[in-house]
Amino acid sequence: MGAYILRRLLLVIPTLLGIMILNFTLVQFVPGGPVEQVIARVQGEGDVFSGFAGGNEDVGEETFGSDSDYLGARGLPKEFIEELEKEFGFDKPPLERFLSMMGNYMRLDFGESYFRKISVIDLVLEKMPVSITLGLWSTLLAYLVSIPLGIKKAVKDGTPFDTWTSGAIIVGYAIPGFLFAIMLVVLFAGGSYWQIFPLRGLTSDNFEQLTPLGKALDYLWHITLPIIASTIAAFATLTLLTKNSFLDEIKKHYVMTARAKGLSEKRVLYGHVFRNAMLIVIAGFPAVFIGVFFGGSVLIETIFSLDGLGRLAFEAAVARDYPVIFGTLFVFGLIGLVVGILSDLMYVLVDPRIDFEKRAG
């Protein structure tokens, strides 16, 4: 198993490098880079460069960057455009910029945001609590509810209980998470009906003055609606996955043999079927967690006014804040690859009969 893990770890390097190369290459063809973003902002603020050429407002056309490759450079001093390009590093060839960036990442230097004047690491750490809250609690809630429900649906397959719960699950799966979040806000956060839960933030303004128990309750009070909204899709998928996995195992010969020996139904389900049926469910754990943690939180964070990694990534993409984009891509890509290795280890913990080393050989 050690050799298998070592090979997987070594594969992380070329995989992560491929991810970075692909995204860096694509970004080179995306219009509206950081320099153009700054130019657009400056032009929206009026003639702030009236004193750039000696204070003369009637500067000739030769003074301005009319020859610049940037379309937004019209009307701005050419020297200013060149200074911007140098500041952002665009005075160097793309290959040199990429190699320099990856060299810095190897030293865990992810640079500083172009527009926030804060290091990428500090920025990520600042937003991390919100995303950890959504990802961790949503995944735990989905598994705690879906696994028992899926098992009961498998045992009662074809009964009215199975039919009605399947209908409810399909409806829940069909509703997009952001639409469900809006419905929760309208119903329970003062939208049109009841003001039961708060609409924004993870804590109240007086959080620091509360007792430890009060802080815990306040925290749970704030995260209830966002967690429910972000769990709905994963809940439906996991429930049906668990049910189908158990149904496949229940029909196998070893289950009939166990029943013929007089074992109780509970012993058969949780002593024999559970370990085999949970393999496919455990395999989906990384995808569920990573999906909620990184991908599915943008709209949820926006609706509930939560400042997490989802909004950070979206705002960085809109603003072309390349250090934030590539820094978070590198870190989260690395996390995703490592989590994939951990899922294989979970396979072995659940069923020691699995030997990836023999399969690899």
mmCIF file of C-alpha atoms in Angstrom:
data_model
loop_
_atom_site.group_PDB
_atom_site.id
_atom_site.type_symbol
_atom_site.label_atom_id
_atom_site.label_comp_id
_atom_site.label_asym_id
_atom_site.label_seq_id
_atom_site.Cartn_x
_atom_site.Cartn_y
_atom_site.Cartn_z
ATOM 1 C CA MET A 1 0.000 0.000 0.000
ATOM 2 C CA GLY A 2 2.910 2.322 0.713
ATOM 3 C CA ALA A 3 4.242 2.021 -2.833
ATOM 4 C CA TYR A 4 0.763 2.718 -4.245
ATOM 5 C CA ILE A 5 0.384 5.866 -2.135
ATOM 6 C CA LEU A 6 3.862 7.015 -3.168
ATOM 7 C CA ARG A 7 2.986 6.596 -6.857
ATOM 8 C CA ARG A 8 -0.244 8.520 -6.374
ATOM 9 C CA LEU A 9 1.589 11.313 -4.612
ATOM 10 C CA LEU A 10 4.137 11.509 -7.409
ATOM 11 C CA LEU A 11 1.307 11.726 -9.956
ATOM 12 C CA VAL A 12 0.007 14.801 -8.139
ATOM 13 C CA ILE A 13 2.930 16.844 -9.497
ATOM 14 C CA PRO A 14 2.330 16.379 -13.271
ATOM 15 C CA THR A 15 -1.442 16.536 -12.783
ATOM 16 C CA LEU A 16 -1.269 19.813 -10.913
ATOM 17 C CA LEU A 17 1.237 21.173 -13.414
ATOM 18 C CA GLY A 18 -1.113 20.270 -16.259
ATOM 19 C CA ILE A 19 -3.991 22.058 -14.548
ATOM 20 C CA MET A 20 -1.910 25.204 -14.116
ATOM 21 C CA ILE A 21 -0.578 25.148 -17.697
ATOM 22 C CA LEU A 22 -4.052 24.703 -19.175
ATOM 23 C CA ASN A 23 -5.614 27.499 -17.144
ATOM 24 C CA PHE A 24 -2.673 29.867 -17.601
ATOM 25 C CA THR A 25 -2.817 29.319 -21.367
ATOM 26 C CA LEU A 26 -6.564 29.939 -21.512
ATOM 27 C CA VAL A 27 -6.231 33.140 -19.519
ATOM 28 C CA GLN A 28 -3.843 34.568 -22.129
ATOM 29 C CA PHE A 29 -6.718 34.636 -24.628
ATOM 30 C CA VAL A 30 -9.308 36.162 -22.291
ATOM 31 C CA PRO A 31 -9.910 39.868 -23.007
ATOM 32 C CA GLY A 32 -10.024 42.485 -20.277
ATOM 33 C CA GLY A 33 -6.860 41.762 -18.295
ATOM 34 C CA PRO A 34 -5.743 43.549 -15.112
ATOM 35 C CA VAL A 35 -4.236 46.483 -17.034
ATOM 36 C CA GLU A 36 -7.468 47.049 -18.921
ATOM 37 C CA GLN A 37 -9.392 46.733 -15.648
ATOM 38 C CA VAL A 38 -7.342 49.548 -14.120
ATOM 39 C CA ILE A 39 -7.707 51.673 -17.246
ATOM 40 C CA ALA A 40 -11.476 51.231 -17.193
ATOM 41 C CA ARG A 41 -11.608 52.286 -13.543
ATOM 42 C CA VAL A 42 -9.387 55.303 -14.116
ATOM 43 C CA GLN A 43 -11.368 56.528 -17.107
ATOM 44 C CA GLY A 44 -14.524 56.283 -15.056
ATOM 45 C CA GLU A 45 -13.034 58.673 -12.475
ATOM 46 C CA GLY A 46 -12.435 61.551 -14.856
ATOM 47 C CA ASP A 47 -9.198 63.234 -15.927
ATOM 48 C CA VAL A 48 -7.032 62.240 -12.959
ATOM 49 C CA PHE A 49 -3.907 62.485 -15.138
ATOM 50 C CA SER A 50 -4.292 66.129 -16.062
ATOM 51 C CA GLY A 51 -0.999 66.878 -14.337
ATOM 52 C CA PHE A 52 0.876 63.881 -15.708
ATOM 53 C CA ALA A 53 2.349 65.796 -18.663
ATOM 54 C CA GLY A 54 3.429 68.889 -16.785
ATOM 55 C CA GLY A 55 -0.079 69.959 -15.840
ATOM 56 C CA ASN A 56 -1.047 70.823 -19.410
ATOM 57 C CA GLU A 57 -4.592 69.700 -20.144
ATOM 58 C CA ASP A 58 -4.140 70.229 -23.891
ATOM 59 C CA VAL A 59 -1.604 67.457 -24.298
ATOM 60 C CA GLY A 60 -0.970 66.387 -27.878
ATOM 61 C CA GLU A 61 -1.983 63.004 -29.193
ATOM 62 C CA GLU A 62 1.628 61.888 -29.322
ATOM 63 C CA THR A 63 1.719 61.945 -25.492
ATOM 64 C CA PHE A 64 -1.001 59.339 -25.133
ATOM 65 C CA GLY A 65 -0.819 55.611 -25.563
ATOM 66 C CA SER A 66 -2.610 55.489 -28.865
ATOM 67 C CA ASP A 67 -0.123 52.861 -30.081
ATOM 68 C CA SER A 68 -0.785 50.547 -27.112
ATOM 69 C CA ASP A 69 -2.257 47.113 -27.689
ATOM 70 C CA TYR A 70 -4.855 47.852 -25.014
ATOM 71 C CA LEU A 71 -8.053 49.261 -26.451
ATOM 72 C CA GLY A 72 -8.855 50.908 -23.140
ATOM 73 C CA ALA A 73 -5.653 52.939 -23.280
ATOM 74 C CA ARG A 74 -7.014 55.729 -25.445
ATOM 75 C CA GLY A 75 -6.670 59.066 -23.731
ATOM 76 C CA LEU A 76 -4.194 57.871 -21.072
ATOM 77 C CA PRO A 77 -0.442 58.625 -20.989
ATOM 78 C CA LYS A 78 1.643 55.977 -22.671
ATOM 79 C CA GLU A 79 4.123 56.059 -19.779
ATOM 80 C CA PHE A 80 1.332 55.226 -17.376
ATOM 81 C CA ILE A 81 0.299 52.184 -19.447
ATOM 82 C CA GLU A 82 3.866 50.949 -19.570
ATOM 83 C CA GLU A 83 4.210 51.402 -15.813
ATOM 84 C CA LEU A 84 1.046 49.357 -15.272
ATOM 85 C CA GLU A 85 2.336 46.577 -17.498
ATOM 86 C CA LYS A 86 5.601 46.516 -15.583
ATOM 87 C CA GLU A 87 3.832 46.513 -12.213
ATOM 88 C CA PHE A 88 1.656 43.563 -13.182
ATOM 89 C CA GLY A 89 4.566 41.753 -14.841
ATOM 90 C CA PHE A 90 3.150 41.869 -18.356
ATOM 91 C CA ASP A 91 6.355 43.352 -19.722
ATOM 92 C CA LYS A 92 7.746 39.800 -19.685
ATOM 93 C CA PRO A 93 6.936 36.900 -22.049
ATOM 94 C CA PRO A 94 4.155 34.493 -20.917
ATOM 95 C CA LEU A 95 6.548 31.553 -20.490
ATOM 96 C CA GLU A 96 8.817 33.563 -18.206
ATOM 97 C CA ARG A 97 5.821 34.724 -16.161
ATOM 98 C CA PHE A 98 4.531 31.166 -15.803
ATOM 99 C CA LEU A 99 7.880 29.739 -14.728
ATOM 100 C CA SER A 100 8.356 32.568 -12.242
ATOM 101 C CA MET A 101 4.865 32.002 -10.840
ATOM 102 C CA MET A 102 5.364 28.251 -10.402
ATOM 103 C CA GLY A 103 8.760 28.836 -8.816
ATOM 104 C CA ASN A 104 7.147 31.128 -6.262
ATOM 105 C CA TYR A 105 4.394 28.575 -5.599
ATOM 106 C CA MET A 106 7.001 25.914 -4.864
ATOM 107 C CA ARG A 107 8.241 28.231 -2.112
ATOM 108 C CA LEU A 108 4.641 28.733 -0.926
ATOM 109 C CA ASP A 109 4.771 32.337 -2.075
ATOM 110 C CA PHE A 110 1.410 33.016 -3.720
ATOM 111 C CA GLY A 111 1.900 36.723 -4.162
ATOM 112 C CA GLU A 112 -0.392 39.633 -3.417
ATOM 113 C CA SER A 113 -3.792 40.504 -4.807
ATOM 114 C CA TYR A 114 -3.627 43.137 -7.545
ATOM 115 C CA PHE A 115 -6.542 45.147 -6.234
ATOM 116 C CA ARG A 116 -6.878 44.322 -2.512
ATOM 117 C CA LYS A 117 -3.250 44.861 -1.481
ATOM 118 C CA ILE A 118 -3.264 41.767 0.716
ATOM 119 C CA SER A 119 -1.424 38.469 0.270
ATOM 120 C CA VAL A 120 -3.349 35.640 -1.352
ATOM 121 C CA ILE A 121 -2.757 33.368 1.647
ATOM 122 C CA ASP A 122 -4.129 35.947 4.083
ATOM 123 C CA LEU A 123 -7.091 36.514 1.803
ATOM 124 C CA VAL A 124 -7.869 32.793 1.612
ATOM 125 C CA LEU A 125 -7.510 32.362 5.378
ATOM 126 C CA GLU A 126 -9.858 35.307 5.873
ATOM 127 C CA LYS A 127 -12.579 33.686 3.741
ATOM 128 C CA MET A 128 -11.938 30.095 4.802
ATOM 129 C CA PRO A 129 -14.263 29.912 7.873
ATOM 130 C CA VAL A 130 -17.362 30.488 5.745
ATOM 131 C CA SER A 131 -16.469 27.802 3.193
ATOM 132 C CA ILE A 132 -15.419 25.328 5.878
ATOM 133 C CA THR A 133 -18.770 25.896 7.587
ATOM 134 C CA LEU A 134 -20.746 25.275 4.403
ATOM 135 C CA GLY A 135 -18.658 22.341 3.186
ATOM 136 C CA LEU A 136 -18.226 20.479 6.460
ATOM 137 C CA TRP A 137 -21.708 20.810 7.917
ATOM 138 C CA SER A 138 -23.473 20.274 4.588
ATOM 139 C CA THR A 139 -21.530 17.087 3.910
ATOM 140 C CA LEU A 140 -22.053 15.739 7.431
ATOM 141 C CA LEU A 141 -25.770 16.521 7.337
ATOM 142 C CA ALA A 142 -26.157 14.914 3.921
ATOM 143 C CA TYR A 143 -24.461 11.697 5.053
ATOM 144 C CA LEU A 144 -26.204 11.535 8.449
ATOM 145 C CA VAL A 145 -29.624 11.783 6.819
ATOM 146 C CA SER A 146 -29.070 10.061 3.487
ATOM 147 C CA ILE A 147 -27.452 6.825 4.676
ATOM 148 C CA PRO A 148 -30.158 5.781 7.217
ATOM 149 C CA LEU A 149 -32.908 6.903 4.837
ATOM 150 C CA GLY A 150 -31.350 5.072 1.895
ATOM 151 C CA ILE A 151 -31.021 1.879 3.937
ATOM 152 C CA LYS A 152 -34.658 2.064 5.058
ATOM 153 C CA LYS A 153 -35.801 2.670 1.476
ATOM 154 C CA ALA A 154 -33.842 -0.399 0.342
ATOM 155 C CA VAL A 155 -35.413 -2.566 3.072
ATOM 156 C CA LYS A 156 -38.905 -1.240 2.259
ATOM 157 C CA ASP A 157 -38.425 -1.240 -1.500
ATOM 158 C CA GLY A 158 -41.744 -1.025 -3.340
ATOM 159 C CA THR A 159 -43.764 -0.028 -0.258
ATOM 160 C CA PRO A 160 -45.735 3.253 0.085
ATOM 161 C CA PHE A 161 -42.898 4.612 2.259
ATOM 162 C CA ASP A 162 -40.420 4.061 -0.570
ATOM 163 C CA THR A 163 -42.764 5.640 -3.129
ATOM 164 C CA TRP A 164 -43.536 8.793 -1.158
ATOM 165 C CA THR A 165 -39.968 9.395 -0.059
ATOM 166 C CA SER A 166 -38.727 8.878 -3.617
ATOM 167 C CA GLY A 167 -41.184 11.498 -4.827
ATOM 168 C CA ALA A 168 -39.999 13.962 -2.199
ATOM 169 C CA ILE A 169 -36.353 13.263 -3.030
ATOM 170 C CA ILE A 170 -36.892 13.765 -6.765
ATOM 171 C CA VAL A 171 -38.650 17.084 -6.138
ATOM 172 C CA GLY A 172 -35.812 18.169 -3.868
ATOM 173 C CA TYR A 173 -33.232 17.181 -6.477
ATOM 174 C CA ALA A 174 -35.096 19.057 -9.220
ATOM 175 C CA ILE A 175 -35.043 22.335 -7.273
ATOM 176 C CA PRO A 176 -31.769 24.236 -7.810
ATOM 177 C CA GLY A 177 -29.936 25.039 -4.605
ATOM 178 C CA PHE A 178 -30.045 28.799 -5.160
ATOM 179 C CA LEU A 179 -33.812 28.706 -5.825
ATOM 180 C CA PHE A 180 -34.342 26.682 -2.665
ATOM 181 C CA ALA A 181 -32.199 29.230 -0.798
ATOM 182 C CA ILE A 182 -34.396 32.079 -2.045
ATOM 183 C CA MET A 183 -37.479 30.182 -0.928
ATOM 184 C CA LEU A 184 -35.983 29.728 2.548
ATOM 185 C CA VAL A 185 -35.215 33.445 2.741
ATOM 186 C CA VAL A 186 -38.750 34.357 1.695
ATOM 187 C CA LEU A 187 -40.329 31.973 4.188
ATOM 188 C CA PHE A 188 -38.059 32.084 7.232
ATOM 189 C CA ALA A 189 -35.710 35.086 7.006
ATOM 190 C CA GLY A 190 -38.153 37.965 6.891
ATOM 191 C CA GLY A 191 -38.741 37.906 3.147
ATOM 192 C CA SER A 192 -42.530 37.831 3.249
ATOM 193 C CA TYR A 193 -43.582 35.547 6.089
ATOM 194 C CA TRP A 194 -41.607 34.708 9.241
ATOM 195 C CA GLN A 195 -38.485 36.325 10.692
ATOM 196 C CA ILE A 196 -37.094 33.210 12.377
ATOM 197 C CA PHE A 197 -33.525 33.079 11.089
ATOM 198 C CA PRO A 198 -31.025 35.866 10.320
ATOM 199 C CA LEU A 199 -30.428 36.842 6.729
ATOM 200 C CA ARG A 200 -26.672 37.465 6.723
ATOM 201 C CA GLY A 201 -23.377 36.559 8.348
ATOM 202 C CA LEU A 202 -22.151 33.684 10.510
ATOM 203 C CA THR A 203 -22.553 35.434 13.851
ATOM 204 C CA SER A 204 -24.473 38.290 15.471
ATOM 205 C CA ASP A 205 -23.005 41.709 16.211
ATOM 206 C CA ASN A 206 -22.867 40.928 19.952
ATOM 207 C CA PHE A 207 -21.209 37.541 19.424
ATOM 208 C CA GLU A 208 -18.167 38.353 21.577
ATOM 209 C CA GLN A 209 -20.361 39.238 24.558
ATOM 210 C CA LEU A 210 -22.209 35.910 24.525
ATOM 211 C CA THR A 211 -21.501 32.924 26.762
ATOM 212 C CA PRO A 212 -19.859 29.824 25.178
ATOM 213 C CA LEU A 213 -23.259 28.154 24.922
ATOM 214 C CA GLY A 214 -24.765 31.346 23.533
ATOM 215 C CA LYS A 215 -22.013 31.549 20.909
ATOM 216 C CA ALA A 216 -22.642 27.968 19.803
ATOM 217 C CA LEU A 217 -26.396 28.547 19.544
ATOM 218 C CA ASP A 218 -25.887 31.846 17.719
ATOM 219 C CA TYR A 219 -23.552 30.155 15.243
ATOM 220 C CA LEU A 220 -26.018 27.327 14.594
ATOM 221 C CA TRP A 221 -28.849 29.849 14.269
ATOM 222 C CA HIS A 222 -26.999 31.703 11.511
ATOM 223 C CA ILE A 223 -25.880 28.667 9.492
ATOM 224 C CA THR A 224 -29.183 26.759 9.523
ATOM 225 C CA LEU A 225 -30.637 28.139 6.286
ATOM 226 C CA PRO A 226 -27.378 28.194 4.249
ATOM 227 C CA ILE A 227 -26.589 24.610 5.279
ATOM 228 C CA ILE A 228 -30.055 23.356 4.369
ATOM 229 C CA ALA A 229 -29.897 25.128 1.001
ATOM 230 C CA SER A 230 -26.452 23.748 0.130
ATOM 231 C CA THR A 231 -27.342 20.204 1.270
ATOM 232 C CA ILE A 232 -30.491 19.655 -0.753
ATOM 233 C CA ALA A 233 -28.882 18.372 -3.985
ATOM 234 C CA ALA A 234 -26.283 16.171 -2.256
ATOM 235 C CA PHE A 235 -28.981 14.776 0.027
ATOM 236 C CA ALA A 236 -31.073 13.495 -2.875
ATOM 237 C CA THR A 237 -28.124 11.977 -4.727
ATOM 238 C CA LEU A 238 -26.687 10.201 -1.685
ATOM 239 C CA THR A 239 -30.042 8.771 -0.603
ATOM 240 C CA LEU A 240 -30.736 7.139 -3.964
ATOM 241 C CA LEU A 241 -27.113 6.011 -4.259
ATOM 242 C CA THR A 242 -27.277 4.355 -0.841
ATOM 243 C CA LYS A 243 -30.596 2.680 -1.620
ATOM 244 C CA ASN A 244 -29.446 1.256 -4.959
ATOM 245 C CA SER A 245 -26.150 0.098 -3.488
ATOM 246 C CA PHE A 246 -27.952 -1.769 -0.690
ATOM 247 C CA LEU A 247 -30.450 -3.305 -3.096
ATOM 248 C CA ASP A 248 -27.610 -4.690 -5.212
ATOM 249 C CA GLU A 249 -25.944 -6.230 -2.158
ATOM 250 C CA ILE A 250 -29.152 -7.611 -0.625
ATOM 251 C CA LYS A 251 -29.769 -9.716 -3.735
ATOM 252 C CA LYS A 252 -26.398 -11.468 -3.544
ATOM 253 C CA HIS A 253 -25.933 -15.061 -2.427
ATOM 254 C CA TYR A 254 -23.953 -14.326 0.728
ATOM 255 C CA VAL A 255 -26.931 -12.385 2.114
ATOM 256 C CA MET A 256 -29.298 -15.306 1.509
ATOM 257 C CA THR A 257 -26.757 -17.613 3.136
ATOM 258 C CA ALA A 258 -26.510 -15.356 6.194
ATOM 259 C CA ARG A 259 -30.291 -15.297 6.522
ATOM 260 C CA ALA A 260 -30.474 -19.077 6.122
ATOM 261 C CA LYS A 261 -28.083 -19.409 9.065
ATOM 262 C CA GLY A 262 -30.610 -17.641 11.244
ATOM 263 C CA LEU A 263 -28.912 -14.279 11.577
ATOM 264 C CA SER A 264 -31.185 -11.368 12.458
ATOM 265 C CA GLU A 265 -32.074 -8.891 9.742
ATOM 266 C CA LYS A 266 -30.197 -6.170 11.629
ATOM 267 C CA ARG A 267 -27.092 -8.357 11.822
ATOM 268 C CA VAL A 268 -27.325 -9.136 8.116
ATOM 269 C CA LEU A 269 -27.735 -5.505 7.119
ATOM 270 C CA TYR A 270 -25.130 -3.908 9.364
ATOM 271 C CA GLY A 271 -22.758 -6.829 9.818
ATOM 272 C CA HIS A 272 -22.498 -7.998 6.227
ATOM 273 C CA VAL A 273 -24.260 -5.741 3.716
ATOM 274 C CA PHE A 274 -23.271 -2.364 5.145
ATOM 275 C CA ARG A 275 -19.526 -2.720 4.616
ATOM 276 C CA ASN A 276 -19.865 -3.715 0.968
ATOM 277 C CA ALA A 277 -22.704 -1.338 0.116
ATOM 278 C CA MET A 278 -20.932 1.683 1.597
ATOM 279 C CA LEU A 279 -17.940 1.385 -0.733
ATOM 280 C CA ILE A 280 -19.597 3.282 -3.564
ATOM 281 C CA VAL A 281 -20.994 5.866 -1.135
ATOM 282 C CA ILE A 282 -17.569 6.465 0.401
ATOM 283 C CA ALA A 283 -16.090 6.802 -3.077
ATOM 284 C CA GLY A 284 -18.392 9.762 -3.658
ATOM 285 C CA PHE A 285 -17.395 11.536 -0.442
ATOM 286 C CA PRO A 286 -14.540 13.609 -1.938
ATOM 287 C CA ALA A 287 -16.720 14.759 -4.820
ATOM 288 C CA VAL A 288 -19.547 15.754 -2.451
ATOM 289 C CA PHE A 289 -17.267 17.619 -0.062
ATOM 290 C CA ILE A 290 -15.171 19.351 -2.711
ATOM 291 C CA GLY A 291 -18.298 20.238 -4.696
ATOM 292 C CA VAL A 292 -19.969 21.892 -1.716
ATOM 293 C CA PHE A 293 -16.734 23.395 -0.408
ATOM 294 C CA PHE A 294 -15.615 25.058 -3.637
ATOM 295 C CA GLY A 295 -18.162 24.931 -6.408
ATOM 296 C CA GLY A 296 -21.669 25.089 -5.022
ATOM 297 C CA SER A 297 -21.183 27.895 -2.535
ATOM 298 C CA VAL A 298 -21.048 30.947 -4.843
ATOM 299 C CA LEU A 299 -24.776 31.539 -5.125
ATOM 300 C CA ILE A 300 -25.485 30.406 -1.565
ATOM 301 C CA GLU A 301 -22.874 32.821 -0.211
ATOM 302 C CA THR A 302 -24.326 35.628 -2.312
ATOM 303 C CA ILE A 303 -27.931 35.028 -1.246
ATOM 304 C CA PHE A 304 -27.076 34.810 2.455
ATOM 305 C CA SER A 305 -24.417 37.560 2.318
ATOM 306 C CA LEU A 306 -21.592 35.228 3.339
ATOM 307 C CA ASP A 307 -18.073 36.259 2.402
ATOM 308 C CA GLY A 308 -16.415 32.950 1.560
ATOM 309 C CA LEU A 309 -14.145 31.361 -1.017
ATOM 310 C CA GLY A 310 -16.922 31.069 -3.577
ATOM 311 C CA ARG A 311 -17.465 34.814 -3.764
ATOM 312 C CA LEU A 312 -13.714 35.400 -3.596
ATOM 313 C CA ALA A 313 -13.116 33.223 -6.671
ATOM 314 C CA PHE A 314 -15.996 34.831 -8.566
ATOM 315 C CA GLU A 315 -14.897 38.378 -7.789
ATOM 316 C CA ALA A 316 -11.281 37.555 -8.650
ATOM 317 C CA ALA A 317 -12.355 36.152 -12.030
ATOM 318 C CA VAL A 318 -14.463 39.221 -12.811
ATOM 319 C CA ALA A 319 -11.683 41.622 -11.783
ATOM 320 C CA ARG A 320 -8.966 39.515 -13.506
ATOM 321 C CA ASP A 321 -7.074 39.352 -10.220
ATOM 322 C CA TYR A 322 -4.602 36.764 -11.500
ATOM 323 C CA PRO A 323 -2.638 36.162 -8.266
ATOM 324 C CA VAL A 324 -5.874 35.243 -6.484
ATOM 325 C CA ILE A 325 -7.140 33.153 -9.395
ATOM 326 C CA PHE A 326 -3.980 31.099 -9.879
ATOM 327 C CA GLY A 327 -3.015 30.979 -6.200
ATOM 328 C CA THR A 328 -6.383 29.558 -5.143
ATOM 329 C CA LEU A 329 -6.430 27.258 -8.189
ATOM 330 C CA PHE A 330 -3.067 25.805 -7.180
ATOM 331 C CA VAL A 331 -4.022 25.341 -3.517
ATOM 332 C CA PHE A 332 -7.473 23.930 -4.157
ATOM 333 C CA GLY A 333 -6.274 21.725 -6.993
ATOM 334 C CA LEU A 334 -3.681 20.275 -4.643
ATOM 335 C CA ILE A 335 -6.320 19.733 -1.961
ATOM 336 C CA GLY A 336 -8.622 18.001 -4.439
ATOM 337 C CA LEU A 337 -5.890 15.611 -5.576
ATOM 338 C CA VAL A 338 -4.896 14.774 -1.996
ATOM 339 C CA VAL A 339 -8.530 14.183 -1.042
ATOM 340 C CA GLY A 340 -8.763 11.714 -3.920
ATOM 341 C CA ILE A 341 -5.895 9.748 -2.373
ATOM 342 C CA LEU A 342 -7.601 9.871 1.021
ATOM 343 C CA SER A 343 -10.741 8.361 -0.518
ATOM 344 C CA ASP A 344 -8.684 5.322 -1.583
ATOM 345 C CA LEU A 345 -7.433 4.987 1.984
ATOM 346 C CA MET A 346 -11.026 5.103 3.182
ATOM 347 C CA TYR A 347 -11.794 2.198 0.844
ATOM 348 C CA VAL A 348 -9.155 0.112 2.606
ATOM 349 C CA LEU A 349 -10.388 1.112 6.070
ATOM 350 C CA VAL A 350 -13.938 0.072 5.231
ATOM 351 C CA ASP A 351 -12.968 -3.145 3.472
ATOM 352 C CA PRO A 352 -9.438 -4.485 4.183
ATOM 353 C CA ARG A 353 -9.891 -7.012 1.362
ATOM 354 C CA ILE A 354 -9.206 -4.227 -1.150
ATOM 355 C CA ASP A 355 -5.555 -4.118 -2.146
ATOM 356 C CA PHE A 356 -4.680 -1.331 -4.543
ATOM 357 C CA GLU A 357 -1.092 -2.536 -4.650
ATOM 358 C CA LYS A 358 -2.061 -5.832 -6.292
ATOM 359 C CA ARG A 359 -4.407 -4.092 -8.709
ATOM 360 C CA ALA A 360 -1.697 -1.652 -9.702
ATOM 361 C CA GLY A 361 0.687 -4.546 -10.335
#
